[in-house]
Coordinates of C-alpha atoms (C1' of nucleotides) in Angstrom, one line a residue:
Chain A
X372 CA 7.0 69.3 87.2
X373 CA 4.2 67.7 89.3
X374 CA 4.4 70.9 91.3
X375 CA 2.1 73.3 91.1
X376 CA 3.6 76.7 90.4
X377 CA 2.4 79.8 93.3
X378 CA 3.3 83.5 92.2
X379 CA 3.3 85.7 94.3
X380 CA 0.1 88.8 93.6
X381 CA 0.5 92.3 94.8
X382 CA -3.3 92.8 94.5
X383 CA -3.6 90.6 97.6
X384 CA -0.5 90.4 98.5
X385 CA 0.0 86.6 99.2
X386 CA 1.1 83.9 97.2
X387 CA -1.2 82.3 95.1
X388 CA -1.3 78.8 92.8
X389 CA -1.0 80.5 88.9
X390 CA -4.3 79.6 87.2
X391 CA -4.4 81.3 83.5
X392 CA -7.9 82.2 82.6
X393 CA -7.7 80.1 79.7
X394 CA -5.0 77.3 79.2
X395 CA -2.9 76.9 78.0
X396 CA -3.1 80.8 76.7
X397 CA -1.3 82.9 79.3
X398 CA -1.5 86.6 78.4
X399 CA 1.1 88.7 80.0
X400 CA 1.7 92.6 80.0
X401 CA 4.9 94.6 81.2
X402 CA 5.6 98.3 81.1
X403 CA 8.2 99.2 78.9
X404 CA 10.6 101.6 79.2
X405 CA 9.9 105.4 78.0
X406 CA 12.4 105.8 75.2
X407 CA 13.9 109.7 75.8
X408 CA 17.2 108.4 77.1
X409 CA 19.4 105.2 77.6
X410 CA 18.2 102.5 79.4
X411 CA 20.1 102.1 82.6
X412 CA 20.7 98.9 84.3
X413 CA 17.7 99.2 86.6
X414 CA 15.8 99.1 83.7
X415 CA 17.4 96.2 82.5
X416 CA 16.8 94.2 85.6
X417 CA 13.1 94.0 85.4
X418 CA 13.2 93.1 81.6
X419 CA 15.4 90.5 82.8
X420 CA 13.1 89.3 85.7
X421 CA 10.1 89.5 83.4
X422 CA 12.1 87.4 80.8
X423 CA 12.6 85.0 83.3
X424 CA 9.2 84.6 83.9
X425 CA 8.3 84.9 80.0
X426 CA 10.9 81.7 79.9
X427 CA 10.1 79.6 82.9
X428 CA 6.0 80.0 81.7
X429 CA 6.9 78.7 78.0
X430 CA 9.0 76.0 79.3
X431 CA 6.1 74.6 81.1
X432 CA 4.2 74.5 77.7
X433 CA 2.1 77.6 78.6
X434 CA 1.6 79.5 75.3
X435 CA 2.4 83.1 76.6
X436 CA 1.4 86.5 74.5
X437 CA 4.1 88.7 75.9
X438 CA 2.9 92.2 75.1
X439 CA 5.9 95.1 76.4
X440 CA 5.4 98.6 75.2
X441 CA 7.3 101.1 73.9
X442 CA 6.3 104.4 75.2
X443 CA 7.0 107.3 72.9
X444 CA 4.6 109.7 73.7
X445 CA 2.9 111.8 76.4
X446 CA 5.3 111.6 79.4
X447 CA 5.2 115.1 81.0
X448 CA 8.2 115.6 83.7
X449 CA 5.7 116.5 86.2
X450 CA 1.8 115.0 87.5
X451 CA 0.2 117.7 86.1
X452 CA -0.7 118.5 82.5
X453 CA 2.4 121.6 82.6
X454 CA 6.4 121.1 82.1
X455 CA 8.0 120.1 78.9
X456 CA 7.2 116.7 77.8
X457 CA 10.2 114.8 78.0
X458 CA 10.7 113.8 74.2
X459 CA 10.7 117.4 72.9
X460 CA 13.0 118.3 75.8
X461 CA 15.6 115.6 74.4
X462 CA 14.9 116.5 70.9
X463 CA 15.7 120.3 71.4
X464 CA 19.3 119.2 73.3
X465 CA 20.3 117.0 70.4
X466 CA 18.6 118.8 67.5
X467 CA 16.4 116.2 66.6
X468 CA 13.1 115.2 65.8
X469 CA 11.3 114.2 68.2
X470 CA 11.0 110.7 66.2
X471 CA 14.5 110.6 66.0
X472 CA 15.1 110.5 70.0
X473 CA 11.6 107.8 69.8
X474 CA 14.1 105.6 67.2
X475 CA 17.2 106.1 68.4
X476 CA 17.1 105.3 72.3
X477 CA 14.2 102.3 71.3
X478 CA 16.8 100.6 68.9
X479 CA 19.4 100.9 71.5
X480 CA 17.4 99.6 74.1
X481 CA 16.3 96.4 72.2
X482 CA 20.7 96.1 71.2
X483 CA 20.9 96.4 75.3
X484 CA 18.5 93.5 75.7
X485 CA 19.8 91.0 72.8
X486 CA 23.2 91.1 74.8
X487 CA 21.3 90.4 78.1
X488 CA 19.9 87.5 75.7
X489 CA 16.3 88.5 76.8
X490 CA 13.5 86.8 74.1
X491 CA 12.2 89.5 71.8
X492 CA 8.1 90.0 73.5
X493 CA 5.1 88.7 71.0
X494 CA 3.7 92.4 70.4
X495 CA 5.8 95.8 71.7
X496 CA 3.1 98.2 70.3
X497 CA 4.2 101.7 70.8
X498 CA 1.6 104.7 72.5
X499 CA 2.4 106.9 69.3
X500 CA 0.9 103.7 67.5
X501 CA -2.2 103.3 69.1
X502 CA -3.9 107.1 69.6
X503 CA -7.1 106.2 68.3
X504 CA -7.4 103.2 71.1
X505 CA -6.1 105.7 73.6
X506 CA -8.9 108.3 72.2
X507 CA -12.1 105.4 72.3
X508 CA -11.1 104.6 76.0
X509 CA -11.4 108.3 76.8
X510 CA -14.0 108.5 75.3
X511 CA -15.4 105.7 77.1
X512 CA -14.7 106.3 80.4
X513 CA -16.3 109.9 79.8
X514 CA -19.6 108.4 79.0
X515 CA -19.7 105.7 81.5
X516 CA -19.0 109.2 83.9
X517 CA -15.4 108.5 85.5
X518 CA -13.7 111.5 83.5
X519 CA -14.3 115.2 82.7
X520 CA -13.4 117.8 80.0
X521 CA -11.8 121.1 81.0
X522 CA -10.6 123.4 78.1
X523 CA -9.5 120.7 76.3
X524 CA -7.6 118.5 78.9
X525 CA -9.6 115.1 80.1
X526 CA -9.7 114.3 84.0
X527 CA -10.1 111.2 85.2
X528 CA -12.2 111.8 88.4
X529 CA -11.4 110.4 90.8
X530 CA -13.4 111.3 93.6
X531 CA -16.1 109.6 92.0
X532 CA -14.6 106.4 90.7
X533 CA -14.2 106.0 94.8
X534 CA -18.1 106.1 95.3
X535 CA -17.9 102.2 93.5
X536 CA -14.4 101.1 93.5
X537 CA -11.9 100.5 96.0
X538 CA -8.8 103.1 94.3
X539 CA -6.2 101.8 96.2
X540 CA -6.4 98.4 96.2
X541 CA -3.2 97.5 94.6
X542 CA -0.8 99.4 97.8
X543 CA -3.9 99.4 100.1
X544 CA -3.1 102.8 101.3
X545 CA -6.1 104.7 103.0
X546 CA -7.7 107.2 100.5
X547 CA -7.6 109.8 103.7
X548 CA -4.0 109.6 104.0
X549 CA -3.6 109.6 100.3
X550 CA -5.5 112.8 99.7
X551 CA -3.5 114.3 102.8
X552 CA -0.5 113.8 101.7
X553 CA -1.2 114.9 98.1
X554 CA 0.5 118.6 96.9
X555 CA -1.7 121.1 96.7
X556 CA -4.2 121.8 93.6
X557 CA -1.4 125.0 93.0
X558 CA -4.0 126.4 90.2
X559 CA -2.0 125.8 87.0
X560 CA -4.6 123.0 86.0
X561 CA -8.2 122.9 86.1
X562 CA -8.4 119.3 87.8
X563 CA -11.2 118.9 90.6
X564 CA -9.6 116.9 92.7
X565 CA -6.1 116.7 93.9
X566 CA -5.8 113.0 93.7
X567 CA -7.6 113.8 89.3
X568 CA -5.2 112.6 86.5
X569 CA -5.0 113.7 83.0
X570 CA -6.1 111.2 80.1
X571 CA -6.0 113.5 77.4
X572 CA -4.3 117.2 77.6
X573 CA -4.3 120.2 75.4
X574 CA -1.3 120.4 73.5
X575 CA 0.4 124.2 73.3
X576 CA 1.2 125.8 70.3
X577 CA 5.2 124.9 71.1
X578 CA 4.1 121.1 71.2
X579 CA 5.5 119.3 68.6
X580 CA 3.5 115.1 69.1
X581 CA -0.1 117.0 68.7
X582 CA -3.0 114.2 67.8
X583 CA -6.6 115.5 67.3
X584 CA -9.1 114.0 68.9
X585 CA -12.9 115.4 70.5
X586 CA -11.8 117.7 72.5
X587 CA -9.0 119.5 70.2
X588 CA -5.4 119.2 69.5
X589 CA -3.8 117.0 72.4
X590 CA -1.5 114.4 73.4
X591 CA -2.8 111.6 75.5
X592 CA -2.0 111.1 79.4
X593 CA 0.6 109.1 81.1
X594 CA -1.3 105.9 82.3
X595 CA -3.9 105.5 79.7
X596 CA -1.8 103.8 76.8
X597 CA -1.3 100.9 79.0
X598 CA -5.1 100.1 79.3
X599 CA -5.4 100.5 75.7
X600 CA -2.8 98.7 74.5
X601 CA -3.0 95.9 77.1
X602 CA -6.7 95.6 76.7
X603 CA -6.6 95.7 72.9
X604 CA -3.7 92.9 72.4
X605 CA -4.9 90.5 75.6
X606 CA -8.1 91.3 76.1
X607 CA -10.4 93.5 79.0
X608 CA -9.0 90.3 81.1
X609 CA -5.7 88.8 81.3
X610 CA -4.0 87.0 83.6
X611 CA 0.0 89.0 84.3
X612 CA 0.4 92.2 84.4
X613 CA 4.0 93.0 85.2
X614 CA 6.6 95.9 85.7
X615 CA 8.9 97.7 88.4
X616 CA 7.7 98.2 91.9
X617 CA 8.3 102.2 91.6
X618 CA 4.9 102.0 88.7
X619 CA 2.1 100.4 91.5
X620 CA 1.4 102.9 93.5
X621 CA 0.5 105.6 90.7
X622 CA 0.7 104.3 87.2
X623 CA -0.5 100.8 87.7
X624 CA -3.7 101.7 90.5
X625 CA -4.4 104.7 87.6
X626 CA -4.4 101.6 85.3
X627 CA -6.8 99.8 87.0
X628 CA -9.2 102.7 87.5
X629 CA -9.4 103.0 84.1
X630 CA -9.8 99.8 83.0
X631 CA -12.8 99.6 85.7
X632 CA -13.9 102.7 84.5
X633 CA -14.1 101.6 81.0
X634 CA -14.4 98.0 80.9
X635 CA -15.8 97.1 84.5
X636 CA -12.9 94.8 85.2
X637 CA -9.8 95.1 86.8
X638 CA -7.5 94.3 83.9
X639 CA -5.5 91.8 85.2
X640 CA -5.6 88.4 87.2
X641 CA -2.0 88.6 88.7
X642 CA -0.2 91.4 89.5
X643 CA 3.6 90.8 89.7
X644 CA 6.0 94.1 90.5
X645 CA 9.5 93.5 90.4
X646 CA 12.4 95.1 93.0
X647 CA 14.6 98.0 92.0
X648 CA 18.6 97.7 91.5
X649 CA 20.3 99.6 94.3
X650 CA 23.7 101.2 94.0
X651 CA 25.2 101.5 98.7
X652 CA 21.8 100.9 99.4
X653 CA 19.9 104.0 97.1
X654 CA 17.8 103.0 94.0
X655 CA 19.1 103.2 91.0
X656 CA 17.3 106.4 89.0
X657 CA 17.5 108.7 86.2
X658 CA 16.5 111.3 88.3
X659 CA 19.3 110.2 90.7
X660 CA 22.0 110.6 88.3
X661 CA 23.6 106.9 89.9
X662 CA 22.2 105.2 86.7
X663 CA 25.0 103.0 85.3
X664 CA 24.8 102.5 82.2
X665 CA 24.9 98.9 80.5
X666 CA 27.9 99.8 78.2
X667 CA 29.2 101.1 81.2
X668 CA 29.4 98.3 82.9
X669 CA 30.7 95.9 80.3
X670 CA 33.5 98.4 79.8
X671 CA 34.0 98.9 83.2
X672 CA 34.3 102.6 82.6
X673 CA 32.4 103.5 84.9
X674 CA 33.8 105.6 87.8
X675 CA 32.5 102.8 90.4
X676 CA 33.8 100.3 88.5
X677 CA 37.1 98.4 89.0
X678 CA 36.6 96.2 85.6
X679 CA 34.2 95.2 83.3
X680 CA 31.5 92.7 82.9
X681 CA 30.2 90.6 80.7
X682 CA 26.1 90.6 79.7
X683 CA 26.0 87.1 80.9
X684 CA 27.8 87.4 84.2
X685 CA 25.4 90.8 85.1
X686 CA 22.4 88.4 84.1
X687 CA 23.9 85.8 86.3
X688 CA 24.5 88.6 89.2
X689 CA 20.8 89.6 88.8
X690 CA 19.1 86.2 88.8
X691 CA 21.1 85.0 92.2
X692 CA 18.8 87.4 93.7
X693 CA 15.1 86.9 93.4
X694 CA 13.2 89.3 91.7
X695 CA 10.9 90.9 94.6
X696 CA 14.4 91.6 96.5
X697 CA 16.4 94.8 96.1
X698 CA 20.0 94.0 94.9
X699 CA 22.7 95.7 95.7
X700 CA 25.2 96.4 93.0
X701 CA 29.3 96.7 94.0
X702 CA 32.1 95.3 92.7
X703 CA 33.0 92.8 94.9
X704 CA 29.0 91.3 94.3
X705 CA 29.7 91.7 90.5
X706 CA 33.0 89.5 90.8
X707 CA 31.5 87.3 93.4
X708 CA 28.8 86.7 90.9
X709 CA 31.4 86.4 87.4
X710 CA 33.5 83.9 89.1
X711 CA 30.5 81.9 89.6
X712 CA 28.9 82.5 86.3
X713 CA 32.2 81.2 84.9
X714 CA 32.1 77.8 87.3
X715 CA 29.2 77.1 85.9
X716 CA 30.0 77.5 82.3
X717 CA 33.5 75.3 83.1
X718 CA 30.8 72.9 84.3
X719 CA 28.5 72.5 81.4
X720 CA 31.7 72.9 79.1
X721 CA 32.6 69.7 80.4
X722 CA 29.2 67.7 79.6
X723 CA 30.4 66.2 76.2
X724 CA 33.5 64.9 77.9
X725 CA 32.4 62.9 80.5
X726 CA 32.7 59.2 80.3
X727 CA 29.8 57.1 80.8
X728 CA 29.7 54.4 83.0
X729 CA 27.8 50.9 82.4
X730 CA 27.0 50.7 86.3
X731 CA 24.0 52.2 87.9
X732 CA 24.7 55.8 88.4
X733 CA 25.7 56.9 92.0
X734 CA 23.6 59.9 91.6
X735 CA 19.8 60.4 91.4
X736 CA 19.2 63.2 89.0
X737 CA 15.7 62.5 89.4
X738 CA 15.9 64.3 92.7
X739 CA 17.8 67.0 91.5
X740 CA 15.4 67.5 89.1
X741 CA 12.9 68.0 90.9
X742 CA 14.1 70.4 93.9
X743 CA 14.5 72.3 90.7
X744 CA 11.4 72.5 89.2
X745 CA 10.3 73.1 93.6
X746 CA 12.7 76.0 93.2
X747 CA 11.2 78.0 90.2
X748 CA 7.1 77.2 91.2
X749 CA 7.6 78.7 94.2
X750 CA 7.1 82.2 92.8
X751 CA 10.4 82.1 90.4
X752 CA 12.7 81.7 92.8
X753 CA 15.9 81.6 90.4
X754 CA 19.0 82.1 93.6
X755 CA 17.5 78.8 95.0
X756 CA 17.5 77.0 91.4
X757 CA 21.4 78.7 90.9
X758 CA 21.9 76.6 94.4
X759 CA 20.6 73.4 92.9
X760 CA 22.5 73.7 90.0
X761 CA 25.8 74.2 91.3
X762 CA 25.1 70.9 93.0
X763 CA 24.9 69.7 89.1
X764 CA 28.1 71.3 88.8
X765 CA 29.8 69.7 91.5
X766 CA 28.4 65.7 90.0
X767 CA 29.7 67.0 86.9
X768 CA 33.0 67.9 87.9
X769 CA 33.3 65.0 90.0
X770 CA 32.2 62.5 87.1
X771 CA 34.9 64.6 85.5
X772 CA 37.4 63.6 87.6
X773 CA 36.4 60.1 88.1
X774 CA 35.1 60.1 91.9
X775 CA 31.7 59.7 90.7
X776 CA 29.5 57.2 88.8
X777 CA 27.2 57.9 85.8
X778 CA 25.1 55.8 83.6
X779 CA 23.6 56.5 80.0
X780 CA 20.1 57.6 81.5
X781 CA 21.7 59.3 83.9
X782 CA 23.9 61.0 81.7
X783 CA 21.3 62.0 79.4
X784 CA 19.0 63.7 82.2
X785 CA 21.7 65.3 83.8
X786 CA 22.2 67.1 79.8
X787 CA 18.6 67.6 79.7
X788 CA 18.6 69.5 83.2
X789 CA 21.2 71.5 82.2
X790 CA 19.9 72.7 78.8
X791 CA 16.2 73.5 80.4
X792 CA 16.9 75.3 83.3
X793 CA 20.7 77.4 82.5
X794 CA 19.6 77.8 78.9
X795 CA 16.6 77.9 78.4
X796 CA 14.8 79.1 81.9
X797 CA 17.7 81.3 83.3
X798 CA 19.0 82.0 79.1
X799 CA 22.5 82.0 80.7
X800 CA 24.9 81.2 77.1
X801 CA 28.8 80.8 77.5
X802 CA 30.0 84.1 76.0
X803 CA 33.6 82.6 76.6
X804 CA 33.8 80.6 73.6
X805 CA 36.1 81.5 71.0
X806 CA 35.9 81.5 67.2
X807 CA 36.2 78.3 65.1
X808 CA 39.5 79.1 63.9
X809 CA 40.9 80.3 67.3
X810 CA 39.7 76.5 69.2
X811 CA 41.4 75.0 66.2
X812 CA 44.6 77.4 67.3
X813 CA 44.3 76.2 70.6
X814 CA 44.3 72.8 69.9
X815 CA 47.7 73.2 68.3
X816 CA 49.2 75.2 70.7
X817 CA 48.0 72.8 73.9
X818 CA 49.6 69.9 71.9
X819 CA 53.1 71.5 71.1
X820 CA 52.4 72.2 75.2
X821 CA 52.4 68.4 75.6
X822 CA 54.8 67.1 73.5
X823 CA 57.4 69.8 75.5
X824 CA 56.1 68.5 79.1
X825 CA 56.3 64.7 78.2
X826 CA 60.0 65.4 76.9
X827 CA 60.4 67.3 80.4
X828 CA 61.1 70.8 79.0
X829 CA 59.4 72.5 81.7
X830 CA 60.7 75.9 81.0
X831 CA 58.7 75.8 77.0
X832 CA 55.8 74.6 79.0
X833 CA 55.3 77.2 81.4
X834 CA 56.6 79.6 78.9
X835 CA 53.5 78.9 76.5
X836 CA 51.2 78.6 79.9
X837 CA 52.1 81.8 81.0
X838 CA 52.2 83.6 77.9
X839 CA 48.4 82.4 77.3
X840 CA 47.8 83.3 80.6
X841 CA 48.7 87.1 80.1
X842 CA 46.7 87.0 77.5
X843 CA 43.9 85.8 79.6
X844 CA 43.7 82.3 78.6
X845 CA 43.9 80.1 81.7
X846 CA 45.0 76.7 81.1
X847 CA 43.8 73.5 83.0
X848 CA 46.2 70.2 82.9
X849 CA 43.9 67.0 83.8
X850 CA 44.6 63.1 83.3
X851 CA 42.1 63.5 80.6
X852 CA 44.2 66.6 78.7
X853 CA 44.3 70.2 79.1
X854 CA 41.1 72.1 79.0
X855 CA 41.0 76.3 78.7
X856 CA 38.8 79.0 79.3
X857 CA 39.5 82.9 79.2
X858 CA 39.2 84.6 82.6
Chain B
rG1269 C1' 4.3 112.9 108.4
rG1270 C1' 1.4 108.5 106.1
rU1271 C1' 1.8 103.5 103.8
rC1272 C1' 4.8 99.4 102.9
rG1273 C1' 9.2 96.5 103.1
rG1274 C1' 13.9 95.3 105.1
rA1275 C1' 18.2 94.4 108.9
rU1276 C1' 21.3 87.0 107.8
rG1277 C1' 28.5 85.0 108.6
rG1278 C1' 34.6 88.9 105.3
rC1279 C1' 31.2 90.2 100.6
rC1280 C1' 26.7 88.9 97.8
rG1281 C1' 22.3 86.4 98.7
rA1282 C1' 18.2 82.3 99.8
rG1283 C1' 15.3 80.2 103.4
rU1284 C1' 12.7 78.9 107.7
rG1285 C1' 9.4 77.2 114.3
rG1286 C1' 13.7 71.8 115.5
rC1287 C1' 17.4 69.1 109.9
rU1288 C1' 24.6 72.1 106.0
rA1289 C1' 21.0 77.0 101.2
rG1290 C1' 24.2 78.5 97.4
rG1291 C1' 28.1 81.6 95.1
rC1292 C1' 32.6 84.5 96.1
rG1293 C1' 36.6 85.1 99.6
rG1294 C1' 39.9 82.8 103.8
rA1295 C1' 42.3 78.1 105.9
rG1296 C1' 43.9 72.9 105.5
rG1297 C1' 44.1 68.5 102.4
rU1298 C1' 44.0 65.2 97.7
rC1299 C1' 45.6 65.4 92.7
rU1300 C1' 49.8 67.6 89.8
rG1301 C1' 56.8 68.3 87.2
rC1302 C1' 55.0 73.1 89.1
rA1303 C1' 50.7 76.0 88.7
rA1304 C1' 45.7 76.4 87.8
rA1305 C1' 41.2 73.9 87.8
rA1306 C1' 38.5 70.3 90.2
rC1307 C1' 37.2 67.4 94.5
rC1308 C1' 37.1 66.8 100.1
rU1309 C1' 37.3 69.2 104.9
rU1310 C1' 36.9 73.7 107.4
rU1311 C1' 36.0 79.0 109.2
rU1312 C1' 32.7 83.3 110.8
rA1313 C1' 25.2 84.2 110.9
rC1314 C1' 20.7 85.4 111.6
rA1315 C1' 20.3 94.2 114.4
rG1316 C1' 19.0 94.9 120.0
rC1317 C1' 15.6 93.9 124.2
rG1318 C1' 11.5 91.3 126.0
rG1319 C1' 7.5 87.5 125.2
rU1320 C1' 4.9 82.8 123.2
rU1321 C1' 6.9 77.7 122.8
rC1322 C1' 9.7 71.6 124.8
rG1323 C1' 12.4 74.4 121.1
rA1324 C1' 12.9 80.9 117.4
rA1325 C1' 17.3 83.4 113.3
rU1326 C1' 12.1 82.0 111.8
rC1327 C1' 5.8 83.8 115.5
rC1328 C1' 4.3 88.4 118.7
rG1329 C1' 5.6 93.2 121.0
rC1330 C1' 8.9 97.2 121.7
rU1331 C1' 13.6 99.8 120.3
rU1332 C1' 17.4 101.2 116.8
rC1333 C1' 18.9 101.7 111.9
rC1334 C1' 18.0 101.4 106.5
rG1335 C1' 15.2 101.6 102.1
rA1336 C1' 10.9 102.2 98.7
rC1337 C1' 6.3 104.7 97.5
rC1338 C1' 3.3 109.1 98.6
rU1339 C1' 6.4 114.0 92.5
rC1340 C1' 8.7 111.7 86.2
rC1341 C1' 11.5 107.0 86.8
rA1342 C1' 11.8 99.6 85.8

RNA sequence: GGUCGGAUGGCCGAGUGGCUAGGCGGAGGUCUGCAAAACCUUUUACAGCGGUUCGAAUCCGCUUCCGACCUCCA
């Protein structure tokens, strides 16, 4: 814990020693999803990377304001203030409300994280929540001259936010080559420049989510509820702001322009970006169509699929790779990663069963300890923790078995390591537990197991083995008694 | 086309100028009524070609291949 923990910052791209701007406050920021359809499992990793970080910082006695949005409103399907915005599109292909989509995919996407046993953020304001925030920013950014009103739609303008600021310094592309490689103005909008993005557009009669504001009946842009929301709940200043990698080049560098435009800061200290779930090497997208979805998955229904998964053995899969790395999703990675989920479980199953030795333990925990702590400060390196830890599972095992020595305070750290860093820093929980009544079943049915194999009946023995083990009970005979798991 | 990031053993996936990552799988062993589990041992690596260096998978250059972003997407 003596380490000092480095994150890595995409605003200058190096790794740098974490210094919140006021300890022990940290205030972090992540993009939420935009609730119009179901979460898919891309999603899901970066709320699962961020909750990692969200842990790791409170475990270190940081006291974190995790702010995560909900973004209901505004979402066009195209850069430019035309198409169908997405929510209306959904609501007329289920006949609902537009509300009704808003409620319905936001309340399954918090059910998808509970069973990845993410923590719940401090504040998840919604855009649709904060219009009048959204509205003073424009507003703002109008009269400090970084934005323009056409017929009702406000432009963020670019051209001469570059005159000051440096646009691009979160991907440090060249502005040339940007504006090169930008479509074509193709006339539908009244933007100046090509590289222009709306804060505030004119909602058409057809529009359903109209707010007024100054310049008429409108809905507000893409990137703009972010700035509010963020600077309203953490301040003009804060020290993370997180979400996945596909949001920095556009949404995140439009975030900072505003928030220079407005507040004369860039809003945040550290900018973390997390890598996207691949499915043979592609990303995983809703425009794709190779989104699996998470029920998907734990079915297995999924066409891809050979079996299910649980939430805990996908949450393992994902944190064995580390965050800023693409991972690759197949079934032979997802069973790689289950079996090893469950090895560690076994392991920490076994904890209140170990014997304690008088003698000085054989093992320095101490050690142990610390490569782990080395592991997470070097920018949340979790797949270098999991390797440290199965070295805890391998003492454990071994203490199990009797090859190995360990004393009270040995003991004891060896507990506390394990409950810090699988539960409470990776929030890895044994989902193979049964019900009260069922270990109570269990017990009986092990001991009838017993009494048949110390009178030698072998063949009631294997019959009550095997018949657990269709079931999917595995059974596990030691010189201490017979332990099971399900597989 | 521009920008950026990759290419590691059967699979997944870390790391790094010299010391076994780890998990899964394979092989052998110990234990066991048998099995499973566990433990021990073991197996196959760093895309290719040059260069720097006492030493490179790790640094530099070139080549090939792949991906992301540049258009909504975590």
């Amino acid at each position: 814990m003596d380490n000092q923990l480095v994150l890595y910052n995409t605003l200058t791209r190096r790794k740098e020693k974490f210094e919140p701007l006021n300890p022990p406050f940290v205030g972090l920021y992540v993009c939420g999803p935009t609730v119009y359809s179901d979460v898919h499992l891309g999603n899901c990793r970066t709320f699962v990377s961020f909750d990692l970080i969200f842990r790791y910082l409170l475990h270190l006695g940081y006291q974190v304001r995790y702010v995560r949005n909900i973004t209901d409103a505004g979402h066009l399907e195209g850069d430019n203030d035309e198409g169908d915005d997405k929510f209306a599109k959904k609501a007329k292909l289920e006949q609902l409300e537009p509300m009704e989509i808003v409620q319905k995919y936001t309340l399954g996407f918090h059910e998808v994280l509970r069973l990845f046993n993410t923590l719940p953020p401090s504040i998840e304001p919604t855009a649709t929540g904060h219009i009048s925030d959204q509205i003073e920013m424009v507003k703002q950014i109008i009269e400090n001259g970084y934005a323009y009103e056409v017929n009702g739609t406000v432009y963020f303008d670019v051209e001469n936010y570059v005159k000051k600021h440096d646009y691009t310094i979160l991907t440090n592309r060249k502005l040339d080559d940007l504006l090169d490689n930008t479509r074509e103005l193709n006339g539908q909008d009244d933007k100046r420049g090509r590289l222009d993005f709306a804060l505030w557009i004119k909602a058409k009669p057809e529009h359903i989510m109209r707010w007024p504001s100054p310049w008429g009946i409108g809905f507000p842009g893409w990137h703009i509820e972010c700035s509010a929301m963020s600077s309203k709940y953490l301040g003009e200043e804060f020290d993370i702001h997180g979400g996945g990698m596909d949001l920095a080049a556009t949404h995140h560098t439009n975030e900072i322009a505003q928030s220079q435009a407005c507040n004369h800061t860039n809003p945040a200290k550290y900018w973390m970006h997390t890598n996207m779930l691949t499915v043979n090497g592609t990303r995983m997208s809703k425009s794709a169509g190779n989104g699996f979805l998470p029920y998907e998955l734990f079915s297995g229904s999924h066409q891809l699929l050979n079996r299910g998964y649980s939430p805990m053995a996908v949450r393992f899969f994902m944190l064995q790779a580390h965050y800023r790395s693409t991972l690759d999703f197949s079934n032979e990675a997802l069973d790689a990663a289950d079996r090893g989920y469950k090895r560690l479980m076994n392991a920490i199953a076994l904890l209140p069963k170990l014997k304690i030795n008088t003698k000085k333990s054989a093992v320095n925990i101490g050690e142990l300890k610390q490569r782990c702590y080395a592991a997470m400060n070097d920018d949340f390196n979790s797949p270098v923790l999991i390797a440290e830890l199965f070295e805890a599972v391998r003492i454990i095992n071994s203490v199990y078995d009797g090859k190995l020595m360990l004393d009270e305070s040995s003991f004891a750290e060896l507990n506390t390591l394990m409950q810090h860093f699988v539960h409470d820093v990776l929030g890895l929980i044994d989902d193979n537990t049964g019900a009260a009544d069922f270990e109570k079943l269990m017990t009986v049915i092990i001991a009838l197991r017993n009494e048949a194999k110390q009178n030698k009946d072998y063949t009631t023995s294997d019959r009550i083995r095997e018949g657990l083990s269709s079931m999917g009970i595995q059974l596990k005979d030691s010189k201490e008694g017979t332990l099971w798991n399900k597989i």
